[in-house]
PDB file of C-alpha atoms and ligand atoms in Angstrom:
ATOM      1  CA  MET A   1      17.901  24.813 -10.955  1.00  0.00           C
ATOM      2  CA  ILE A   2      15.253  22.147 -10.476  1.00  0.00           C
ATOM      3  CA  SER A   3      16.306  18.895  -8.793  1.00  0.00           C
ATOM      4  CA  LYS A   4      14.523  16.188 -10.717  1.00  0.00           C
ATOM      5  CA  VAL A   5      14.075  12.543  -9.714  1.00  0.00           C
ATOM      6  CA  CYS A   6      12.105   9.957 -11.663  1.00  0.00           C
ATOM      7  CA  VAL A   7      10.794   6.420 -11.491  1.00  0.00           C
ATOM      8  CA  ILE A   8      11.810   4.266 -14.439  1.00  0.00           C
ATOM      9  CA  GLY A   9       9.596   1.366 -15.491  1.00  0.00           C
ATOM     10  CA  TRP A  10       7.577  -0.121 -18.372  1.00  0.00           C
ATOM     11  CA  PRO A  11       4.676   0.428 -18.016  1.00  0.00           C
ATOM     12  CA  ILE A  12       4.915   3.163 -15.378  1.00  0.00           C
ATOM     13  CA  ALA A  13       1.552   4.972 -15.538  1.00  0.00           C
ATOM     14  CA  HIS A  14       0.273   3.353 -12.329  1.00  0.00           C
ATOM     15  CA  SER A  15       3.346   3.911 -10.165  1.00  0.00           C
ATOM     16  CA  ARG A  16       2.494   5.558  -6.861  1.00  0.00           C
ATOM     17  CA  SER A  17       6.085   6.664  -6.230  1.00  0.00           C
ATOM     18  CA  PRO A  18       5.432  10.214  -7.568  1.00  0.00           C
ATOM     19  CA  LEU A  19       2.555  10.586  -5.105  1.00  0.00           C
ATOM     20  CA  ILE A  20       4.777   9.542  -2.189  1.00  0.00           C
ATOM     21  CA  HIS A  21       7.892  11.565  -3.049  1.00  0.00           C
ATOM     22  CA  ASN A  22       6.031  14.727  -4.112  1.00  0.00           C
ATOM     23  CA  PHE A  23       4.111  14.572  -0.813  1.00  0.00           C
ATOM     24  CA  TRP A  24       7.427  14.569   1.076  1.00  0.00           C
ATOM     25  CA  ILE A  25       8.965  17.271  -1.173  1.00  0.00           C
ATOM     26  CA  HIS A  26       6.028  19.514  -0.317  1.00  0.00           C
ATOM     27  CA  GLN A  27       5.832  18.518   3.357  1.00  0.00           C
ATOM     28  CA  LEU A  28       9.543  19.102   3.991  1.00  0.00           C
ATOM     29  CA  GLY A  29       9.554  22.399   2.072  1.00  0.00           C
ATOM     30  CA  ILE A  30      12.155  21.324  -0.479  1.00  0.00           C
ATOM     31  CA  ASN A  31      12.276  24.010  -3.123  1.00  0.00           C
ATOM     32  CA  ASN A  32      12.609  23.446  -6.848  1.00  0.00           C
ATOM     33  CA  ALA A  33      12.301  19.687  -6.707  1.00  0.00           C
ATOM     34  CA  VAL A  34      10.010  17.397  -8.609  1.00  0.00           C
ATOM     35  CA  TYR A  35       9.556  13.632  -8.931  1.00  0.00           C
ATOM     36  CA  GLU A  36       8.304  12.335 -12.290  1.00  0.00           C
ATOM     37  CA  ARG A  37       7.329   9.140 -14.067  1.00  0.00           C
ATOM     38  CA  LEU A  38       9.683   8.174 -16.889  1.00  0.00           C
ATOM     39  CA  PRO A  39       8.381   5.405 -19.149  1.00  0.00           C
ATOM     40  CA  VAL A  40      11.401   3.503 -20.478  1.00  0.00           C
ATOM     41  CA  ALA A  41      11.046   0.576 -22.876  1.00  0.00           C
ATOM     42  CA  PRO A  42      13.628  -2.192 -22.330  1.00  0.00           C
ATOM     43  CA  GLN A  43      15.496  -1.320 -25.549  1.00  0.00           C
ATOM     44  CA  ASP A  44      15.914   2.298 -24.343  1.00  0.00           C
ATOM     45  CA  LEU A  45      17.231   1.507 -20.863  1.00  0.00           C
ATOM     46  CA  THR A  46      20.983   1.784 -21.504  1.00  0.00           C
ATOM     47  CA  ASP A  47      20.540   5.069 -23.336  1.00  0.00           C
ATOM     48  CA  THR A  48      18.340   6.455 -20.563  1.00  0.00           C
ATOM     49  CA  LEU A  49      20.923   5.631 -17.889  1.00  0.00           C
ATOM     50  CA  ARG A  50      23.655   7.234 -19.968  1.00  0.00           C
ATOM     51  CA  HIS A  51      21.685  10.491 -20.291  1.00  0.00           C
ATOM     52  CA  LEU A  52      20.001  10.595 -16.893  1.00  0.00           C
ATOM     53  CA  ARG A  53      22.260  13.310 -15.487  1.00  0.00           C
ATOM     54  CA  ASP A  54      22.283  15.380 -18.712  1.00  0.00           C
ATOM     55  CA  TRP A  55      18.497  15.427 -18.538  1.00  0.00           C
ATOM     56  CA  GLY A  56      18.721  16.987 -15.061  1.00  0.00           C
ATOM     57  CA  PHE A  57      17.906  13.964 -12.924  1.00  0.00           C
ATOM     58  CA  ILE A  58      19.760  13.680  -9.594  1.00  0.00           C
ATOM     59  CA  GLY A  59      18.428  10.190  -8.973  1.00  0.00           C
ATOM     60  CA  ALA A  60      15.779   7.633  -9.806  1.00  0.00           C
ATOM     61  CA  ASN A  61      13.751   4.699  -8.637  1.00  0.00           C
ATOM     62  CA  VAL A  62      13.640   1.583 -10.756  1.00  0.00           C
ATOM     63  CA  THR A  63      10.719  -0.784 -11.035  1.00  0.00           C
ATOM     64  CA  VAL A  64       9.471  -3.703 -13.122  1.00  0.00           C
ATOM     65  CA  PRO A  65      10.933  -4.907 -15.486  1.00  0.00           C
ATOM     66  CA  HIS A  66      14.239  -3.037 -15.127  1.00  0.00           C
ATOM     67  CA  LYS A  67      15.690  -3.859 -11.685  1.00  0.00           C
ATOM     68  CA  GLU A  68      18.096  -6.567 -12.850  1.00  0.00           C
ATOM     69  CA  ALA A  69      19.000  -4.802 -16.139  1.00  0.00           C
ATOM     70  CA  VAL A  70      19.873  -1.585 -14.269  1.00  0.00           C
ATOM     71  CA  TYR A  71      22.108  -3.613 -11.962  1.00  0.00           C
ATOM     72  CA  ALA A  72      23.890  -5.035 -15.000  1.00  0.00           C
ATOM     73  CA  SER A  73      24.238  -1.612 -16.663  1.00  0.00           C
ATOM     74  CA  LEU A  74      25.672   0.362 -13.752  1.00  0.00           C
ATOM     75  CA  MET A  75      29.321   0.286 -12.724  1.00  0.00           C
ATOM     76  CA  ARG A  76      28.779   1.018  -9.015  1.00  0.00           C
ATOM     77  CA  HIS A  77      26.471  -0.511  -6.421  1.00  0.00           C
ATOM     78  CA  ASP A  78      26.081  -0.639  -2.687  1.00  0.00           C
ATOM     79  CA  ALA A  79      26.633  -4.002  -1.002  1.00  0.00           C
ATOM     80  CA  LEU A  80      22.975  -5.006  -0.914  1.00  0.00           C
ATOM     81  CA  ALA A  81      22.251  -4.237  -4.588  1.00  0.00           C
ATOM     82  CA  HIS A  82      25.376  -6.222  -5.361  1.00  0.00           C
ATOM     83  CA  ARG A  83      24.142  -9.147  -3.282  1.00  0.00           C
ATOM     84  CA  LEU A  84      20.678  -9.081  -4.890  1.00  0.00           C
ATOM     85  CA  LYS A  85      21.926  -8.229  -8.394  1.00  0.00           C
ATOM     86  CA  ALA A  86      18.961  -5.862  -8.584  1.00  0.00           C
ATOM     87  CA  VAL A  87      18.590  -2.094  -8.197  1.00  0.00           C
ATOM     88  CA  ASN A  88      15.502  -0.145  -7.116  1.00  0.00           C
ATOM     89  CA  THR A  89      17.202   3.182  -6.313  1.00  0.00           C
ATOM     90  CA  ILE A  90      19.796   5.181  -8.277  1.00  0.00           C
ATOM     91  CA  VAL A  91      21.813   7.889  -6.574  1.00  0.00           C
ATOM     92  CA  THR A  92      24.234  10.314  -8.248  1.00  0.00           C
ATOM     93  CA  THR A  93      27.615  10.417  -6.549  1.00  0.00           C
ATOM     94  CA  VAL A  94      30.857  12.177  -7.457  1.00  0.00           C
ATOM     95  CA  HIS A  95      31.898   8.906  -9.127  1.00  0.00           C
ATOM     96  CA  GLY A  96      28.737   8.643 -11.247  1.00  0.00           C
ATOM     97  CA  LEU A  97      25.498   6.700 -10.843  1.00  0.00           C
ATOM     98  CA  GLU A  98      25.307   4.233  -7.958  1.00  0.00           C
ATOM     99  CA  GLY A  99      22.698   1.462  -7.757  1.00  0.00           C
ATOM    100  CA  ARG A 100      21.149   0.614  -4.400  1.00  0.00           C
ATOM    101  CA  ASN A 101      18.392  -1.658  -3.205  1.00  0.00           C
ATOM    102  CA  THR A 102      15.970  -0.563  -0.484  1.00  0.00           C
ATOM    103  CA  ASP A 103      13.227  -3.198  -0.967  1.00  0.00           C
ATOM    104  CA  GLY A 104      14.413  -5.354   1.932  1.00  0.00           C
ATOM    105  CA  TYR A 105      14.744  -2.293   4.148  1.00  0.00           C
ATOM    106  CA  GLY A 106      11.137  -1.397   3.249  1.00  0.00           C
ATOM    107  CA  PHE A 107       9.955  -4.903   4.083  1.00  0.00           C
ATOM    108  CA  MET A 108      11.570  -4.982   7.536  1.00  0.00           C
ATOM    109  CA  ALA A 109      10.716  -1.352   8.384  1.00  0.00           C
ATOM    110  CA  ASN A 110       7.055  -2.105   7.637  1.00  0.00           C
ATOM    111  CA  LEU A 111       7.062  -5.012  10.110  1.00  0.00           C
ATOM    112  CA  THR A 112       8.853  -2.938  12.770  1.00  0.00           C
ATOM    113  CA  ASP A 113       6.349  -0.129  12.244  1.00  0.00           C
ATOM    114  CA  ARG A 114       3.125  -2.165  12.198  1.00  0.00           C
ATOM    115  CA  ALA A 115       4.046  -5.146  14.444  1.00  0.00           C
ATOM    116  CA  PRO A 116       6.634  -3.687  16.856  1.00  0.00           C
ATOM    117  CA  ARG A 117       6.495  -6.645  19.214  1.00  0.00           C
ATOM    118  CA  TRP A 118       7.399  -9.202  16.554  1.00  0.00           C
ATOM    119  CA  ARG A 119      11.029 -10.358  16.578  1.00  0.00           C
ATOM    120  CA  ALA A 120      12.790 -11.977  13.598  1.00  0.00           C
ATOM    121  CA  THR A 121      15.061 -13.999  15.866  1.00  0.00           C
ATOM    122  CA  THR A 122      12.272 -15.799  17.754  1.00  0.00           C
ATOM    123  CA  GLY A 123      11.499 -18.575  15.279  1.00  0.00           C
ATOM    124  CA  PRO A 124      11.470 -19.869  11.702  1.00  0.00           C
ATOM    125  CA  ALA A 125      10.141 -17.691   8.871  1.00  0.00           C
ATOM    126  CA  VAL A 126       8.188 -19.126   5.931  1.00  0.00           C
ATOM    127  CA  MET A 127       8.467 -17.328   2.610  1.00  0.00           C
ATOM    128  CA  LEU A 128       6.156 -18.210  -0.290  1.00  0.00           C
ATOM    129  CA  GLY A 129       7.839 -17.554  -3.630  1.00  0.00           C
ATOM    130  CA  ALA A 130      11.366 -17.330  -4.991  1.00  0.00           C
ATOM    131  CA  GLY A 131      11.159 -14.562  -7.614  1.00  0.00           C
ATOM    132  CA  GLY A 132      12.772 -11.130  -7.713  1.00  0.00           C
ATOM    133  CA  ALA A 133      10.783  -9.731  -4.798  1.00  0.00           C
ATOM    134  CA  ALA A 134      11.536 -12.840  -2.731  1.00  0.00           C
ATOM    135  CA  ARG A 135      15.297 -12.222  -3.029  1.00  0.00           C
ATOM    136  CA  ALA A 136      15.083  -8.842  -1.273  1.00  0.00           C
ATOM    137  CA  VAL A 137      12.823 -10.283   1.439  1.00  0.00           C
ATOM    138  CA  ALA A 138      15.025 -13.348   1.978  1.00  0.00           C
ATOM    139  CA  ALA A 139      18.203 -11.279   2.324  1.00  0.00           C
ATOM    140  CA  ALA A 140      16.464  -8.907   4.750  1.00  0.00           C
ATOM    141  CA  LEU A 141      15.179 -11.758   6.910  1.00  0.00           C
ATOM    142  CA  ASP A 142      18.596 -13.406   6.856  1.00  0.00           C
ATOM    143  CA  ASP A 143      20.276 -10.131   7.887  1.00  0.00           C
ATOM    144  CA  ALA A 144      17.664  -9.707  10.630  1.00  0.00           C
ATOM    145  CA  GLY A 145      18.780 -13.047  12.069  1.00  0.00           C
ATOM    146  CA  VAL A 146      15.901 -15.453  11.401  1.00  0.00           C
ATOM    147  CA  PRO A 147      17.043 -18.814  12.784  1.00  0.00           C
ATOM    148  CA  GLU A 148      15.574 -20.678   9.787  1.00  0.00           C
ATOM    149  CA  LEU A 149      14.104 -19.544   6.468  1.00  0.00           C
ATOM    150  CA  ARG A 150      11.695 -22.009   4.871  1.00  0.00           C
ATOM    151  CA  ILE A 151      11.187 -21.180   1.200  1.00  0.00           C
ATOM    152  CA  VAL A 152       8.061 -22.670  -0.344  1.00  0.00           C
ATOM    153  CA  ASN A 153       7.979 -22.432  -4.124  1.00  0.00           C
ATOM    154  CA  ARG A 154       6.279 -24.160  -7.047  1.00  0.00           C
ATOM    155  CA  THR A 155       9.585 -24.475  -8.906  1.00  0.00           C
ATOM    156  CA  GLY A 156      12.257 -26.050  -6.707  1.00  0.00           C
ATOM    157  CA  ALA A 157      15.172 -25.049  -8.920  1.00  0.00           C
ATOM    158  CA  LYS A 158      14.312 -21.368  -8.501  1.00  0.00           C
ATOM    159  CA  ALA A 159      14.285 -21.657  -4.703  1.00  0.00           C
ATOM    160  CA  GLU A 160      17.583 -23.572  -4.715  1.00  0.00           C
ATOM    161  CA  ALA A 161      19.137 -20.915  -6.990  1.00  0.00           C
ATOM    162  CA  LEU A 162      17.960 -18.184  -4.616  1.00  0.00           C
ATOM    163  CA  ILE A 163      19.498 -19.986  -1.635  1.00  0.00           C
ATOM    164  CA  SER A 164      22.801 -20.486  -3.384  1.00  0.00           C
ATOM    165  CA  ASP A 165      22.996 -17.020  -5.049  1.00  0.00           C
ATOM    166  CA  LEU A 166      22.386 -15.253  -1.734  1.00  0.00           C
ATOM    167  CA  ALA A 167      24.570 -17.762   0.156  1.00  0.00           C
ATOM    168  CA  LEU A 168      21.803 -18.342   2.697  1.00  0.00           C
ATOM    169  CA  LYS A 169      23.126 -20.687   5.383  1.00  0.00           C
ATOM    170  CA  ARG A 170      19.896 -21.132   7.338  1.00  0.00           C
ATOM    171  CA  ALA A 171      17.444 -21.553   4.427  1.00  0.00           C
ATOM    172  CA  LYS A 172      15.630 -24.689   3.239  1.00  0.00           C
ATOM    173  CA  PHE A 173      13.429 -25.373   0.248  1.00  0.00           C
ATOM    174  CA  PHE A 174       9.962 -26.867   0.846  1.00  0.00           C
ATOM    175  CA  HIS A 175       7.635 -28.242  -1.837  1.00  0.00           C
ATOM    176  CA  TRP A 176       4.194 -26.625  -2.011  1.00  0.00           C
ATOM    177  CA  ASP A 177       2.766 -30.038  -0.929  1.00  0.00           C
ATOM    178  CA  ASP A 178       4.785 -29.805   2.293  1.00  0.00           C
ATOM    179  CA  MET A 179       3.156 -26.518   3.305  1.00  0.00           C
ATOM    180  CA  ALA A 180       1.861 -27.899   6.608  1.00  0.00           C
ATOM    181  CA  ALA A 181       5.374 -28.938   7.680  1.00  0.00           C
ATOM    182  CA  ALA A 182       6.743 -25.552   6.615  1.00  0.00           C
ATOM    183  CA  LEU A 183       4.114 -23.653   8.623  1.00  0.00           C
ATOM    184  CA  SER A 184       4.464 -25.797  11.723  1.00  0.00           C
ATOM    185  CA  GLY A 185       6.198 -23.824  14.487  1.00  0.00           C
ATOM    186  CA  ALA A 186       6.762 -20.786  12.250  1.00  0.00           C
ATOM    187  CA  ASN A 187       7.016 -17.246  13.592  1.00  0.00           C
ATOM    188  CA  LEU A 188       6.319 -15.486  10.286  1.00  0.00           C
ATOM    189  CA  LEU A 189       4.540 -16.219   7.017  1.00  0.00           C
ATOM    190  CA  VAL A 190       5.207 -13.889   4.099  1.00  0.00           C
ATOM    191  CA  ASN A 191       3.762 -14.136   0.600  1.00  0.00           C
ATOM    192  CA  THR A 192       6.097 -12.795  -2.098  1.00  0.00           C
ATOM    193  CA  THR A 193       4.276 -14.387  -5.052  1.00  0.00           C
ATOM    194  CA  SER A 194       1.784 -12.441  -7.149  1.00  0.00           C
ATOM    195  CA  LEU A 195      -0.991 -14.842  -6.069  1.00  0.00           C
ATOM    196  CA  GLY A 196      -3.831 -12.964  -4.360  1.00  0.00           C
ATOM    197  CA  MET A 197      -3.227  -9.777  -6.333  1.00  0.00           C
ATOM    198  CA  SER A 198      -6.304  -8.279  -8.047  1.00  0.00           C
ATOM    199  CA  GLY A 199      -6.726 -10.097 -11.340  1.00  0.00           C
ATOM    200  CA  GLU A 200      -4.527 -13.075 -10.326  1.00  0.00           C
ATOM    201  CA  SER A 201      -5.505 -16.439  -8.853  1.00  0.00           C
ATOM    202  CA  GLU A 202      -6.100 -16.659  -5.124  1.00  0.00           C
ATOM    203  CA  LEU A 203      -3.441 -17.999  -2.814  1.00  0.00           C
ATOM    204  CA  ASP A 204      -4.994 -20.997  -1.124  1.00  0.00           C
ATOM    205  CA  VAL A 205      -3.103 -21.942   2.027  1.00  0.00           C
ATOM    206  CA  ASP A 206      -4.470 -23.741   5.089  1.00  0.00           C
ATOM    207  CA  LEU A 207      -3.150 -21.668   7.983  1.00  0.00           C
ATOM    208  CA  ALA A 208      -4.147 -24.184  10.680  1.00  0.00           C
ATOM    209  CA  PRO A 209      -0.545 -25.394  11.340  1.00  0.00           C
ATOM    210  CA  LEU A 210       0.662 -21.842  12.153  1.00  0.00           C
ATOM    211  CA  PRO A 211       1.183 -21.133  15.866  1.00  0.00           C
ATOM    212  CA  ALA A 212      -1.154 -18.546  17.433  1.00  0.00           C
ATOM    213  CA  GLY A 213       1.697 -16.048  17.863  1.00  0.00           C
ATOM    214  CA  ALA A 214       2.767 -16.043  14.211  1.00  0.00           C
ATOM    215  CA  LEU A 215       2.776 -12.882  12.124  1.00  0.00           C
ATOM    216  CA  VAL A 216       1.344 -13.022   8.594  1.00  0.00           C
ATOM    217  CA  THR A 217       2.265 -10.484   5.933  1.00  0.00           C
ATOM    218  CA  ASP A 218       1.891 -10.086   2.194  1.00  0.00           C
ATOM    219  CA  ILE A 219       3.909  -7.938  -0.167  1.00  0.00           C
ATOM    220  CA  VAL A 220       0.841  -7.723  -2.413  1.00  0.00           C
ATOM    221  CA  TYR A 221      -1.114  -4.570  -1.460  1.00  0.00           C
ATOM    222  CA  THR A 222      -3.821  -4.499  -4.136  1.00  0.00           C
ATOM    223  CA  PRO A 223      -6.164  -5.513  -2.585  1.00  0.00           C
ATOM    224  CA  LEU A 224      -4.958  -4.107   0.725  1.00  0.00           C
ATOM    225  CA  GLU A 225      -6.385  -7.098   2.560  1.00  0.00           C
ATOM    226  CA  THR A 226      -5.480 -10.092   0.429  1.00  0.00           C
ATOM    227  CA  GLY A 227      -7.214 -13.445   0.823  1.00  0.00           C
ATOM    228  CA  LEU A 228      -4.207 -14.626   2.842  1.00  0.00           C
ATOM    229  CA  LEU A 229      -4.456 -11.729   5.296  1.00  0.00           C
ATOM    230  CA  LYS A 230      -8.219 -12.154   5.557  1.00  0.00           C
ATOM    231  CA  ALA A 231      -7.818 -15.821   6.433  1.00  0.00           C
ATOM    232  CA  ALA A 232      -5.076 -14.965   8.935  1.00  0.00           C
ATOM    233  CA  ARG A 233      -7.211 -12.275  10.572  1.00  0.00           C
ATOM    234  CA  ALA A 234     -10.111 -14.733  10.838  1.00  0.00           C
ATOM    235  CA  ARG A 235      -7.795 -17.038  12.820  1.00  0.00           C
ATOM    236  CA  GLY A 236      -6.802 -14.186  15.159  1.00  0.00           C
ATOM    237  CA  LEU A 237      -3.238 -14.000  13.851  1.00  0.00           C
ATOM    238  CA  THR A 238      -1.341 -10.701  13.711  1.00  0.00           C
ATOM    239  CA  CYS A 239      -1.415  -9.302  10.171  1.00  0.00           C
ATOM    240  CA  VAL A 240       0.595  -6.631   8.371  1.00  0.00           C
ATOM    241  CA  ASP A 241      -0.456  -5.521   4.897  1.00  0.00           C
ATOM    242  CA  GLY A 242       2.034  -4.798   2.116  1.00  0.00           C
ATOM    243  CA  LEU A 243       1.391  -1.100   1.567  1.00  0.00           C
ATOM    244  CA  GLY A 244       3.926  -0.086   4.214  1.00  0.00           C
ATOM    245  CA  MET A 245       6.718  -1.852   2.306  1.00  0.00           C
ATOM    246  CA  LEU A 246       6.092   0.486  -0.652  1.00  0.00           C
ATOM    247  CA  LEU A 247       6.076   3.524   1.641  1.00  0.00           C
ATOM    248  CA  HIS A 248       9.156   2.570   3.678  1.00  0.00           C
ATOM    249  CA  GLN A 249      11.321   1.491   0.715  1.00  0.00           C
ATOM    250  CA  ALA A 250      11.035   5.086  -0.538  1.00  0.00           C
ATOM    251  CA  VAL A 251      12.635   6.594   2.603  1.00  0.00           C
ATOM    252  CA  PRO A 252      16.381   5.902   2.016  1.00  0.00           C
ATOM    253  CA  GLY A 253      16.250   7.106  -1.612  1.00  0.00           C
ATOM    254  CA  PHE A 254      14.543  10.359  -0.694  1.00  0.00           C
ATOM    255  CA  GLU A 255      17.085  10.983   2.068  1.00  0.00           C
ATOM    256  CA  ALA A 256      20.002  10.306  -0.300  1.00  0.00           C
ATOM    257  CA  TRP A 257      18.651  12.670  -3.001  1.00  0.00           C
ATOM    258  CA  PHE A 258      17.385  15.539  -0.863  1.00  0.00           C
ATOM    259  CA  GLY A 259      19.362  15.257   2.383  1.00  0.00           C
ATOM    260  CA  LYS A 260      16.317  15.048   4.638  1.00  0.00           C
ATOM    261  CA  ARG A 261      14.887  11.854   6.088  1.00  0.00           C
ATOM    262  CA  PRO A 262      11.128  11.708   5.453  1.00  0.00           C
ATOM    263  CA  ARG A 263       8.666   9.908   7.705  1.00  0.00           C
ATOM    264  CA  VAL A 264       6.026   7.324   6.904  1.00  0.00           C
ATOM    265  CA  THR A 265       2.947   8.749   8.586  1.00  0.00           C
ATOM    266  CA  LYS A 266      -0.778   7.974   8.770  1.00  0.00           C
ATOM    267  CA  GLU A 267      -1.315  10.994   6.532  1.00  0.00           C
ATOM    268  CA  LEU A 268       0.917   9.539   3.788  1.00  0.00           C
ATOM    269  CA  ARG A 269      -0.748   6.143   4.095  1.00  0.00           C
ATOM    270  CA  ALA A 270      -4.187   7.793   3.818  1.00  0.00           C
ATOM    271  CA  LEU A 271      -3.049   9.682   0.713  1.00  0.00           C
ATOM    272  CA  VAL A 272      -1.965   6.499  -1.055  1.00  0.00           C
ATOM    273  CA  LEU A 273      -5.054   4.617   0.125  1.00  0.00           C
ATOM    274  CA  ALA A 274      -7.260   7.394  -1.278  1.00  0.00           C
ATOM    275  CA  ASP A 275      -5.438   7.020  -4.592  1.00  0.00           C
ATOM    276  CA  MET A 276      -6.341   3.324  -4.436  1.00  0.00           C
ATOM    277  CA  GLY A 277      -9.985   4.300  -3.841  1.00  0.00           C
ATOM    278  CA  ILE A 278      -9.895   3.354  -0.144  1.00  0.00           C
ATOM    279  CA  THR A 279     -11.137   6.125   2.120  1.00  0.00           C
ATOM    280  CA  GLU A 280     -11.478   4.169   5.350  1.00  0.00           C
ATOM    281  CA  ASP A 281      -8.350   2.598   6.836  1.00  0.00           C
ATOM    282  CA  LYS A 282      -9.630  -0.288   8.965  1.00  0.00           C
ATOM    283  CA  THR A 283      -6.173  -1.300  10.203  1.00  0.00           C
TER     284      THR A 283
HETATM  285  P1  ATR B   1       8.572 -10.929  -8.799  1.00  0.00           P
HETATM  286  O1  ATR B   1       9.767 -10.252  -9.389  1.00  0.00           O
HETATM  287  O2  ATR B   1       7.361 -10.018  -8.670  1.00  0.00           O
HETATM  288  O3  ATR B   1       8.866 -11.651  -7.539  1.00  0.00           O
HETATM  289  P2  ATR B   1       8.746 -13.305 -10.436  1.00  0.00           P
HETATM  290  O4  ATR B   1      10.227 -13.186 -10.405  1.00  0.00           O
HETATM  291  O5  ATR B   1       8.078 -13.603 -11.725  1.00  0.00           O
HETATM  292  O6  ATR B   1       8.060 -11.966  -9.916  1.00  0.00           O
HETATM  293  O7  ATR B   1       8.320 -14.394  -9.326  1.00  0.00           O
HETATM  294  C1  ATR B   1       6.988 -14.785  -9.164  1.00  0.00           C
HETATM  295  C2  ATR B   1       6.876 -15.770  -8.008  1.00  0.00           C
HETATM  296  O8  ATR B   1       5.495 -16.121  -7.865  1.00  0.00           O
HETATM  297  C3  ATR B   1       7.641 -17.072  -8.218  1.00  0.00           C
HETATM  298  O9  ATR B   1       8.042 -17.588  -6.977  1.00  0.00           O
HETATM  299  C4  ATR B   1       6.554 -17.972  -8.869  1.00  0.00           C
HETATM  300  O10 ATR B   1       6.770 -19.349  -8.696  1.00  0.00           O
HETATM  301  P3  ATR B   1       7.720 -20.169  -9.739  1.00  0.00           P
HETATM  302  O11 ATR B   1       9.146 -19.898  -9.315  1.00  0.00           O
HETATM  303  O12 ATR B   1       7.342 -21.588  -9.564  1.00  0.00           O
HETATM  304  O13 ATR B   1       7.413 -19.638 -11.107  1.00  0.00           O
HETATM  305  C5  ATR B   1       5.356 -17.549  -8.066  1.00  0.00           C
HETATM  306  N1  ATR B   1       4.097 -17.836  -8.779  1.00  0.00           N
HETATM  307  C6  ATR B   1       3.558 -17.120  -9.787  1.00  0.00           C
HETATM  308  N2  ATR B   1       2.410 -17.694 -10.192  1.00  0.00           N
HETATM  309  C7  ATR B   1       2.239 -18.824  -9.430  1.00  0.00           C
HETATM  310  C8  ATR B   1       1.228 -19.837  -9.362  1.00  0.00           C
HETATM  311  N3  ATR B   1       0.156 -19.821 -10.154  1.00  0.00           N
HETATM  312  N4  ATR B   1       1.378 -20.815  -8.427  1.00  0.00           N
HETATM  313  C9  ATR B   1       2.458 -20.847  -7.599  1.00  0.00           C
HETATM  314  N5  ATR B   1       3.429 -19.905  -7.638  1.00  0.00           N
HETATM  315  C10 ATR B   1       3.325 -18.908  -8.527  1.00  0.00           C
END
């Protein structure tokens, strides 16, 4: 029998998850397994979840716009999905479908991989944005022990809701106009907004107040070097692009479905970069 896994989203045509998981399936010699795209319109989500196992799927990834709706539809979750009220990974267990969330794991694993000397506990972290992606990043940074999380967002109420929903004890909201104060003395700057993504407006931040030892990262990875990372590199700051978050968040799901822990390698990164039309990895 074929073990099938899929990624559920709407639209889903551009998801790179099949490329990543099928690379690992092949590399690790897993027989009779395949990872597919499954386009699911919002009105079909409940029905899809109900039939997932009958259709032969042993698990799934979940992407935009379904992460919160899948959380609401499933009966079982791991602690992190429960905390975030969002699911990006579905695993079949003896009790039925279980929702998990590996986005925060992917975020932290990317930093550990690409900036091994950086430590979360050394100083304040600044996070731009307070949307869905920001929740996973904020919880991960909190769990990693950041002494202070400064959340800069256009809409204050959204940042305050994030702080209270995740019960963040060491987080503070900063207005966009107070960016300089937020950046002062910070150890990390992370962009979780869609600003800087191809086709979106640029993110315009003056990085001068950041200390020389700060790490700058972006969860946007198209383009690979966003305007923020370019500006940070020009100042000599350590930079980590967002592609690794996509690659690392896939690891725990694959291990849960197939029983083997895959590795994020240069070869995998090159494969995804080639799919993005980038043949030379300058990092
Ligand atoms: P995602 O799930 O990808 O995080 P989201 O939940 O829509 O997407 O969140 C988008 C984030 O980008 C929010 O923090 C949003 O700020 P608001 O809370 O004020 O809406 C931020 N964002 C999007 N466009 C923006 C813009 N033009 N200027 C400033 N922030 C912006």
